[in-house]
PDB file of C-alpha atoms in Angstrom:
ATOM      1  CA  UNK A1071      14.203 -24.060   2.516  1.00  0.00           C
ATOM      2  CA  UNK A1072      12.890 -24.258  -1.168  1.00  0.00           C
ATOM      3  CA  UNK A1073      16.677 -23.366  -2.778  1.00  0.00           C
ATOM      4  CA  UNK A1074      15.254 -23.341  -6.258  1.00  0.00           C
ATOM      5  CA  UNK A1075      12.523 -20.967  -5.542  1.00  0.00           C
ATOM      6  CA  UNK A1076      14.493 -18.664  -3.320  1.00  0.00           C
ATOM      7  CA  UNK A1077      17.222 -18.712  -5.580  1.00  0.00           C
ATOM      8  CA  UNK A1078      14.617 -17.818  -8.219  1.00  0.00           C
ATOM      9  CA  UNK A1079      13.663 -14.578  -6.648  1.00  0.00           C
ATOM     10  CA  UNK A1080      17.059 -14.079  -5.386  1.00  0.00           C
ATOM     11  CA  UNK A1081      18.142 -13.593  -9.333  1.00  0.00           C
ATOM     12  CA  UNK A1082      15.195 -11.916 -10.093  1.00  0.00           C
ATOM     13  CA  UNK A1083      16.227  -9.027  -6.762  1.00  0.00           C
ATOM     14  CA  UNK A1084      19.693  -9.104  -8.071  1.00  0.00           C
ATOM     15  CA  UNK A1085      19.029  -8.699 -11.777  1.00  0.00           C
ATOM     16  CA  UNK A1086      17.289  -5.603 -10.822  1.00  0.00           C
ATOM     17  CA  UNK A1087      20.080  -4.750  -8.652  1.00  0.00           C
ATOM     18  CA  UNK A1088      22.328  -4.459 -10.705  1.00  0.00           C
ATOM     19  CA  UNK A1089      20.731  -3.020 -13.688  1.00  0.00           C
ATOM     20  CA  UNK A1090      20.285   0.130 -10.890  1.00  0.00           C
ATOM     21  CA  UNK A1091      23.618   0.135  -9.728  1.00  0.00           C
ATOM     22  CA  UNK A1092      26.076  -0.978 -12.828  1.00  0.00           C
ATOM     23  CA  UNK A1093      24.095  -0.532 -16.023  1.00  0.00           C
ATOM     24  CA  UNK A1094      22.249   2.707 -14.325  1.00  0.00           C
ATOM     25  CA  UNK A1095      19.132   1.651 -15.936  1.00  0.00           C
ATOM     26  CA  UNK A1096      16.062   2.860 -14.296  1.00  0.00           C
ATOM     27  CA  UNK A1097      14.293  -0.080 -12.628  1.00  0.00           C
ATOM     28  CA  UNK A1098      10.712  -0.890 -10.749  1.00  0.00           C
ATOM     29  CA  UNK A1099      12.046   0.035  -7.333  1.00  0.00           C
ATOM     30  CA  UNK A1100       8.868  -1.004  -5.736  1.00  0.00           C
ATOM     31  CA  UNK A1101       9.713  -4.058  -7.268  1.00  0.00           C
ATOM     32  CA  UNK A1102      13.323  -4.460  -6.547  1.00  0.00           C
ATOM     33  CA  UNK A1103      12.007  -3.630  -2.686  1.00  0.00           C
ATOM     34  CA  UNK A1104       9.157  -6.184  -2.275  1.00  0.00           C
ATOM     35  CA  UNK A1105      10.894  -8.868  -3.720  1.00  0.00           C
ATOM     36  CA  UNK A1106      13.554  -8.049  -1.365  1.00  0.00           C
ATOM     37  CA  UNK A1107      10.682  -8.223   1.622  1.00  0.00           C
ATOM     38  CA  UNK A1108       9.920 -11.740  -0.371  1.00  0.00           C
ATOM     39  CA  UNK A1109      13.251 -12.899   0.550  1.00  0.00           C
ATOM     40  CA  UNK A1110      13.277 -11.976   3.990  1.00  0.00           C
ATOM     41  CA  UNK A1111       9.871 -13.851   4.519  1.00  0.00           C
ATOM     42  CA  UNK A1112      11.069 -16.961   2.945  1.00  0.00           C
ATOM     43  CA  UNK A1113      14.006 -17.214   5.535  1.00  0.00           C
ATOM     44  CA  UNK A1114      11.492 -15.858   8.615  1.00  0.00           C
ATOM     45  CA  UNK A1115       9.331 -19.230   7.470  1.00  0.00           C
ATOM     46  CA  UNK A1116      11.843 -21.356   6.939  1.00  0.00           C
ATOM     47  CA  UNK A1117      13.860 -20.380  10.197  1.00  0.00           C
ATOM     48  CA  UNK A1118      11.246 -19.816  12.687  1.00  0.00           C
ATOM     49  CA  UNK A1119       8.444 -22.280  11.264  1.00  0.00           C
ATOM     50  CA  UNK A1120      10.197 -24.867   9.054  1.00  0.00           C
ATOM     51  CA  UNK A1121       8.081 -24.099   6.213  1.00  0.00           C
ATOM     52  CA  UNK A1122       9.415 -24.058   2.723  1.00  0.00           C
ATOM     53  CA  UNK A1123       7.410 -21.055   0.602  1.00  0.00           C
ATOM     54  CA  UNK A1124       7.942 -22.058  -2.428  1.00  0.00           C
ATOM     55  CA  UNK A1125       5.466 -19.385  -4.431  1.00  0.00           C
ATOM     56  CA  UNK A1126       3.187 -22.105  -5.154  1.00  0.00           C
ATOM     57  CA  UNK A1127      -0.488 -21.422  -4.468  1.00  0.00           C
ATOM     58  CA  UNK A1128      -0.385 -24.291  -2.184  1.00  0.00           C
ATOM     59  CA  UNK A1129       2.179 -22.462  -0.243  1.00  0.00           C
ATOM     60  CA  UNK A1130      -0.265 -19.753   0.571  1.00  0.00           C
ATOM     61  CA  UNK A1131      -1.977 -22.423   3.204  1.00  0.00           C
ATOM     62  CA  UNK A1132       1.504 -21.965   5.391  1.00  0.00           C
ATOM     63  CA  UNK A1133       1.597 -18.539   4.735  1.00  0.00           C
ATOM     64  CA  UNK A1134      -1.971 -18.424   6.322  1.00  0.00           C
ATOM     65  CA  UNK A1135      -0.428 -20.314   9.327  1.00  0.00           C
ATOM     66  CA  UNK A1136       2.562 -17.824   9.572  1.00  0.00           C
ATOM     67  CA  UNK A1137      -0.420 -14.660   9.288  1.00  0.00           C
ATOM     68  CA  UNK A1138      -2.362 -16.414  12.047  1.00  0.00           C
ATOM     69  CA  UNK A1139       0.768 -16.612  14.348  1.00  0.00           C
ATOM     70  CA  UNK A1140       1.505 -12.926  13.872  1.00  0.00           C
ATOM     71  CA  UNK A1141      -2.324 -12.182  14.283  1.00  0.00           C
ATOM     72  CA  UNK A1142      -1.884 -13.839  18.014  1.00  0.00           C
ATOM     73  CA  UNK A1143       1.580 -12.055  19.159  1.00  0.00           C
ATOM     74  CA  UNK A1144      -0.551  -9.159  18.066  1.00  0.00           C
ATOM     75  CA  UNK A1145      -2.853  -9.820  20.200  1.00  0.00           C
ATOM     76  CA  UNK A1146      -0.852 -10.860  23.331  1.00  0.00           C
ATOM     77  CA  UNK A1147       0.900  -7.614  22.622  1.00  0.00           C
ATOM     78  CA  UNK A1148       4.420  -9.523  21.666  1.00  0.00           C
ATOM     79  CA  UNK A1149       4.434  -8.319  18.055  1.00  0.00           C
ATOM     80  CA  UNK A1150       4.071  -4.012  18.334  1.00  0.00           C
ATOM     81  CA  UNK A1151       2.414  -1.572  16.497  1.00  0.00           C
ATOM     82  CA  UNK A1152       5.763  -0.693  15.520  1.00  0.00           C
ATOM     83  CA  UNK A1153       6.383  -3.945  14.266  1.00  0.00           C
ATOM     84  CA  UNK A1154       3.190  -4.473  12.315  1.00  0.00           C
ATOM     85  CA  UNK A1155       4.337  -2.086   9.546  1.00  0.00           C
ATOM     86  CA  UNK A1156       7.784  -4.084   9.228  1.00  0.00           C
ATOM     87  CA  UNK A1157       6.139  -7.649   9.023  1.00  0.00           C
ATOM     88  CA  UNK A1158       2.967  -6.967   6.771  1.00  0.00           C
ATOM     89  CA  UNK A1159       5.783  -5.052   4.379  1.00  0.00           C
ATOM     90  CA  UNK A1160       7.527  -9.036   4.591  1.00  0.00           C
ATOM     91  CA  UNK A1161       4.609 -10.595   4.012  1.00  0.00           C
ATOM     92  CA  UNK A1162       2.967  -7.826   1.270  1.00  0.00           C
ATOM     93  CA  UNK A1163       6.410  -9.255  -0.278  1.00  0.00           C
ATOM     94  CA  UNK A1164       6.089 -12.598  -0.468  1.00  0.00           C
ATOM     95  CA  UNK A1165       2.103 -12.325  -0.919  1.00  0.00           C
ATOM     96  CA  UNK A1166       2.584 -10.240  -3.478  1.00  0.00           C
ATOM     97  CA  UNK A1167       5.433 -12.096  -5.966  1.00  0.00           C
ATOM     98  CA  UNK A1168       2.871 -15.251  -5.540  1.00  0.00           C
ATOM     99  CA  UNK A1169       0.354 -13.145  -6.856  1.00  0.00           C
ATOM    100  CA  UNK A1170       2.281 -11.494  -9.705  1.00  0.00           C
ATOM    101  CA  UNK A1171       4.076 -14.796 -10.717  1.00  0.00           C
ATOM    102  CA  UNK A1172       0.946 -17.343 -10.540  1.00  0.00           C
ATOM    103  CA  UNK A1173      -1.846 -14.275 -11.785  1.00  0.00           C
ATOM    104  CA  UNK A1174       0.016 -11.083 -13.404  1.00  0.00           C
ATOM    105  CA  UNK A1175       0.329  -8.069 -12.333  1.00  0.00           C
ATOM    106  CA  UNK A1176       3.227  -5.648 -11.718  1.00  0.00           C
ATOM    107  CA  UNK A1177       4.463  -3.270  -8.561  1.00  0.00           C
ATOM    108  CA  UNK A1178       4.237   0.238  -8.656  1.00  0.00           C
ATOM    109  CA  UNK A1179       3.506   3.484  -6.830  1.00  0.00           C
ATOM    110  CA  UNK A1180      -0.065   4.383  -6.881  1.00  0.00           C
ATOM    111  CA  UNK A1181      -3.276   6.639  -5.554  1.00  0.00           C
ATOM    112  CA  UNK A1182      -6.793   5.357  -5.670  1.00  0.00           C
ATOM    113  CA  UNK A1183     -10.042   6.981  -5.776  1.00  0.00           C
ATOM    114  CA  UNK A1184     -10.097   6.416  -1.347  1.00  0.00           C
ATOM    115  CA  UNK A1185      -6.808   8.310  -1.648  1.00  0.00           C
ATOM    116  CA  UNK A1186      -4.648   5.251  -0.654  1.00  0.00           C
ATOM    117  CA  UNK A1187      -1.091   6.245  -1.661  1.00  0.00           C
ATOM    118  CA  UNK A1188       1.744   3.834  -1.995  1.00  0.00           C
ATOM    119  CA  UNK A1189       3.204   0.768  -3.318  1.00  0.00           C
ATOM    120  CA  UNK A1190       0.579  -1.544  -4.916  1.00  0.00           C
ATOM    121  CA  UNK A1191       0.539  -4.136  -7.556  1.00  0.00           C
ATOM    122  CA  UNK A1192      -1.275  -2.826 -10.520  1.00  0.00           C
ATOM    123  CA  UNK A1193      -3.401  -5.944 -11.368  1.00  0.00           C
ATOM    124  CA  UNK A1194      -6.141  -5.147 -14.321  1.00  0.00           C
ATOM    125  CA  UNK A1195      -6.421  -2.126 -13.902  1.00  0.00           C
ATOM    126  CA  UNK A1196      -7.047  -2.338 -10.030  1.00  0.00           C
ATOM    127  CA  UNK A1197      -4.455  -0.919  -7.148  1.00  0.00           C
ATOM    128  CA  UNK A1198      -4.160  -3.842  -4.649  1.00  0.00           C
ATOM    129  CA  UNK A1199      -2.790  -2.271  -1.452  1.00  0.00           C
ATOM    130  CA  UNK A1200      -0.690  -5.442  -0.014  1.00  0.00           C
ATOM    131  CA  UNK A1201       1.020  -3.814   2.888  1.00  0.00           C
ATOM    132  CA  UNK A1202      -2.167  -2.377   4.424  1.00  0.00           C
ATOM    133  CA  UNK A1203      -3.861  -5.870   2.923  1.00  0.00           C
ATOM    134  CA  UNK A1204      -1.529  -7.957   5.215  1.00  0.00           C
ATOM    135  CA  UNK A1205      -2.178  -5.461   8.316  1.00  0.00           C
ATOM    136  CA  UNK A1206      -5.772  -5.932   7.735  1.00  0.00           C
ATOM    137  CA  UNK A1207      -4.757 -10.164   7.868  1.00  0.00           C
ATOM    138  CA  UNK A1208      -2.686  -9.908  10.836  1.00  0.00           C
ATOM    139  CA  UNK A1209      -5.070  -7.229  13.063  1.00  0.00           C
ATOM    140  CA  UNK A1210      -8.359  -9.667  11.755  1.00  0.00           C
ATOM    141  CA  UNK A1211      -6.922 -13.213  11.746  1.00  0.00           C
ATOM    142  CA  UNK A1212      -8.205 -12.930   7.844  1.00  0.00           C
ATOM    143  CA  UNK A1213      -6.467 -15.721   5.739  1.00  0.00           C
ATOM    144  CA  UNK A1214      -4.772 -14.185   2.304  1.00  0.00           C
ATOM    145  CA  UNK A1215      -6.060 -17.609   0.775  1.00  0.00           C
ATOM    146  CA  UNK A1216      -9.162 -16.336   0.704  1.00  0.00           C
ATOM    147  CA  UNK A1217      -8.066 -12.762  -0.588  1.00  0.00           C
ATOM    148  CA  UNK A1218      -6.107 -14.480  -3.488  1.00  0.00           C
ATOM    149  CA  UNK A1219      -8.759 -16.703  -4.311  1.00  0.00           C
ATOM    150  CA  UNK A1220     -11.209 -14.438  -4.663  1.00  0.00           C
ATOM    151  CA  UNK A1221      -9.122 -12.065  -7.034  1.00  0.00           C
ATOM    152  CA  UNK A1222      -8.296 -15.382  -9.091  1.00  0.00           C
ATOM    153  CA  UNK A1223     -12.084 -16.087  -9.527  1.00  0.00           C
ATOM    154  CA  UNK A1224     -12.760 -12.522 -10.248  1.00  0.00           C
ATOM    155  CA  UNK A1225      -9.837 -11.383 -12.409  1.00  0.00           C
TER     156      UNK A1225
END
């Protein structure tokens, strides 16, 4: 595993941390939670598919590899409905610090205009969905490459 970058968003979780719980600050808590989600996908790659994340955007070419492994014990029936909302809220996580670290952006609670409600990075302007965006990746084999890509190209 990557120690520098996991350490890196392992401050980052427990600077927010513990401005909540010492300093009583108020704090993102979508943020606090999805980098916590980040965390937890880090290990799941590194322990059950030897891949180092490091939050590069060359990284995102594993992280396609992980999606596409969920996508098929989704389709076998191994991974559950019930487990869908768990993982894609891992890898909304991890897909979603890359994003905000390499492009901008910032968590937050939100509503669009197609009354999506929840926790979405606010990125120009626009409410990008990640949970229901890494659903979408696991149910349609769709690689988040392509996804991030295309909001780099159009940002």
């Amino acid at each position: 595993m990557n120690q520098s970058y996991y350490e890196s968003v392992r401050n980052q979780f427990d600077r927010l941390r513990k401005a909540l719980q010492e300093d009583g600050q108020t704090v993102n808590m979508c943020e606090c939670m999805f980098l916590g989600y980040a965390l937890d996908c880090i290990k799941l790659a590194d322990e059950e598919f030897q891949f180092e994340l490091d939050g590069s955007e060359s990284s995102l070419l594993q992280f396609d590899e992980i999606l596409h492994a969920a996508h098929l014990a989704y389709q076998t029936g191994e991974l559950k409905e019930a487990d869908l909302a768990e993982f894609s809220k891992l890898f909304a996580g991890y897909a979603g610090t890359v994003l905000i670290q390499q492009l901008g952006g910032v968590w937050t609670y939100a509503q669009d205009a197609s009354e999506h409600v929840g926790p979405a990075i606010d990125f120009n302007g626009n409410h990008l969905f990640m949970v229901g965006k890494m659903a979408d990746c696991i149910i349609k084999d769709e690689p988040y490459s392509r996804f991030y890509q295309w909001i780099k190209e159009n940002q």
